[in-house]
XYZ file of C-alpha atoms in Angstrom:
186
model
C 0.000 0.000 0.000
C 2.834 2.349 0.934
C 4.633 1.581 -2.348
C 1.483 2.378 -4.334
C 1.167 5.720 -2.541
C 4.812 6.596 -3.312
C 4.366 5.605 -6.944
C 1.260 7.782 -7.156
C 3.063 10.780 -5.628
C 5.983 10.206 -8.007
C 3.555 10.176 -10.960
C 2.056 13.478 -9.794
C 5.517 15.064 -9.481
C 6.547 13.866 -12.961
C 3.234 15.089 -14.360
C 3.724 18.520 -12.796
C 7.244 18.790 -14.264
C 5.963 17.692 -17.673
C 3.070 20.149 -17.436
C 5.420 23.029 -16.615
C 7.798 22.088 -19.431
C 4.993 21.859 -22.002
C 3.583 25.246 -20.958
C 7.001 26.835 -21.489
C 7.340 25.260 -24.959
C 3.892 26.310 -26.205
C 3.702 29.705 -27.968
C 2.437 32.354 -25.570
C -1.331 32.581 -25.446
C -2.125 30.943 -28.777
C -2.469 27.320 -27.680
C -2.049 27.731 -23.942
C -5.740 27.338 -23.063
C -5.967 24.090 -25.066
C -2.834 22.674 -23.454
C -4.110 23.628 -19.998
C -7.465 21.955 -20.721
C -5.837 18.735 -21.948
C -3.329 18.645 -19.104
C -6.169 19.279 -16.639
C -7.977 16.216 -17.959
C -4.792 14.178 -17.553
C -4.401 15.469 -13.983
C -7.941 14.379 -13.142
C -7.159 10.940 -14.553
C -3.939 10.698 -12.521
C -5.793 11.757 -9.372
C -8.530 9.171 -9.954
C -6.210 6.205 -10.642
C -5.896 5.279 -6.926
C -9.689 5.345 -6.587
C -10.094 3.074 -9.603
C -7.343 0.794 -8.309
C -9.055 0.587 -4.923
C -12.258 -0.624 -6.553
C -10.465 -2.818 -9.103
C -11.594 -0.756 -12.081
C -8.168 0.544 -13.211
C -7.708 -2.176 -15.837
C -11.237 -1.675 -17.145
C -10.545 2.043 -17.505
C -7.457 1.363 -19.630
C -9.278 -1.190 -21.755
C -12.293 1.043 -22.326
C -10.006 3.932 -23.239
C -8.168 1.697 -25.733
C -11.459 0.497 -27.244
C -12.731 4.075 -27.574
C -9.426 5.206 -29.075
C -9.421 2.345 -31.598
C -13.014 3.134 -32.578
C -12.270 6.840 -33.121
C -9.099 6.007 -35.048
C -11.051 3.669 -37.331
C -13.697 6.355 -37.915
C -10.952 8.855 -38.763
C -9.362 6.451 -41.256
C -12.727 5.760 -42.922
C -13.458 9.510 -43.149
C -9.990 10.171 -44.556
C -10.504 7.448 -47.174
C -13.888 8.862 -48.160
C -12.444 12.368 -48.456
C -9.602 11.091 -50.633
C -12.059 9.208 -52.831
C -14.239 12.330 -53.218
C -11.191 14.395 -54.144
C -10.211 11.947 -56.910
C -13.783 11.888 -58.221
C -13.980 15.710 -58.301
C -10.584 16.004 -59.990
C -11.498 13.469 -62.677
C -14.845 15.208 -63.202
C -13.058 18.559 -63.579
C -10.660 17.050 -66.121
C -13.498 15.451 -68.069
C -15.424 18.737 -68.136
C -12.327 20.581 -69.366
C -11.938 18.133 -72.247
C -15.637 18.192 -73.175
C -15.852 21.999 -73.086
C -12.751 22.317 -75.281
C -14.132 19.748 -77.752
C -17.549 21.347 -77.909
C -16.118 24.829 -78.410
C -13.887 23.507 -81.191
C -16.923 21.990 -82.949
C -18.593 25.403 -82.864
C -15.468 27.170 -84.232
C -14.807 28.837 -80.883
C -11.286 27.647 -80.225
C -9.949 27.892 -76.687
C -6.213 27.386 -76.160
C -6.805 25.885 -72.740
C -9.794 25.286 -70.456
C -9.639 25.055 -66.661
C -12.599 23.931 -64.549
C -12.861 24.125 -60.778
C -15.693 22.450 -58.880
C -16.333 23.663 -55.332
C -19.426 21.904 -54.001
C -22.389 23.115 -56.073
C -20.343 25.918 -57.651
C -18.611 25.271 -60.993
C -16.086 27.793 -62.321
C -14.411 27.848 -65.717
C -11.475 29.779 -67.165
C -11.028 29.867 -70.943
C -7.632 30.878 -72.337
C -7.876 32.312 -75.839
C -5.092 33.296 -78.244
C -6.587 36.697 -78.981
C -8.859 39.166 -77.236
C -12.495 38.256 -77.997
C -15.013 40.915 -78.934
C -18.066 41.362 -76.728
C -20.249 39.245 -78.982
C -17.873 36.263 -78.911
C -17.437 36.584 -75.152
C -21.228 36.621 -74.697
C -21.597 33.576 -76.975
C -18.924 31.678 -75.030
C -20.568 32.446 -71.693
C -24.012 31.576 -73.043
C -22.619 28.291 -74.363
C -21.125 27.441 -70.960
C -24.395 28.281 -69.225
C -26.589 26.404 -71.681
C -24.471 23.291 -72.027
C -22.947 22.854 -68.567
C -24.804 25.242 -66.269
C -21.760 27.411 -65.562
C -23.007 30.868 -64.627
C -21.585 33.879 -66.461
C -20.181 35.237 -63.186
C -18.236 31.988 -62.718
C -16.713 32.120 -66.191
C -13.519 33.999 -66.991
C -12.090 34.551 -70.429
C -8.394 35.369 -70.541
C -5.946 35.952 -73.360
C -3.037 33.554 -73.422
C 0.305 35.261 -74.046
C 2.490 34.026 -76.910
C 5.509 33.551 -74.636
C 4.293 32.231 -71.251
C 7.879 31.895 -69.976
C 8.578 35.643 -70.022
C 7.909 37.722 -66.956
C 6.171 41.063 -67.288
C 8.401 43.666 -65.614
C 6.133 46.671 -66.163
C 4.698 48.558 -63.257
C 1.153 49.849 -63.017
C 2.205 53.348 -62.011
C 5.203 55.638 -61.517
C 8.330 55.779 -63.606
C 9.839 52.972 -65.607
C 12.651 50.870 -64.258
C 14.884 51.556 -67.254
C 18.505 52.629 -66.809
C 18.273 55.891 -68.780
C 15.995 57.670 -66.319
C 17.857 60.693 -64.940
C 15.357 62.081 -62.414
C 14.997 60.620 -58.944
């Protein structure tokens, strides 16, 4: 009995040292309340271990905790698998839509250099990259086509002009003086 009491006191002392060390390692204020909450739960468990041991329930507590942990871990793995599966389905659907939109536009003599589709829940967005700037009529026809064929709203459709040399970086500034070397005023 005396040995159990000493072991319990030793566990409390080690816990307190660990608690103090963890609080000093945690960034100030940001996670401190969560660490304190979790460590408080552990302290309650450490304080209750002698009571559970006295009534012979200490082993049951460990087993029930392990069962609960295993169950939650299994649920997490299943959820993670479902999320991964959904992501692959959405990505393949986006790719298929990109190909079908490009094909359909080509059939209607409305050539797009590249088509990007992004599906976010119920919202579908499309970006069409053209070689030249479309006039308003062509832009309206493209957006109407996307709405009529695939249900992509005009507000979710962007039409951009693809540059001839995508590897070059545009060094122009939107305002102020140029960055050229022959500027004499500062």
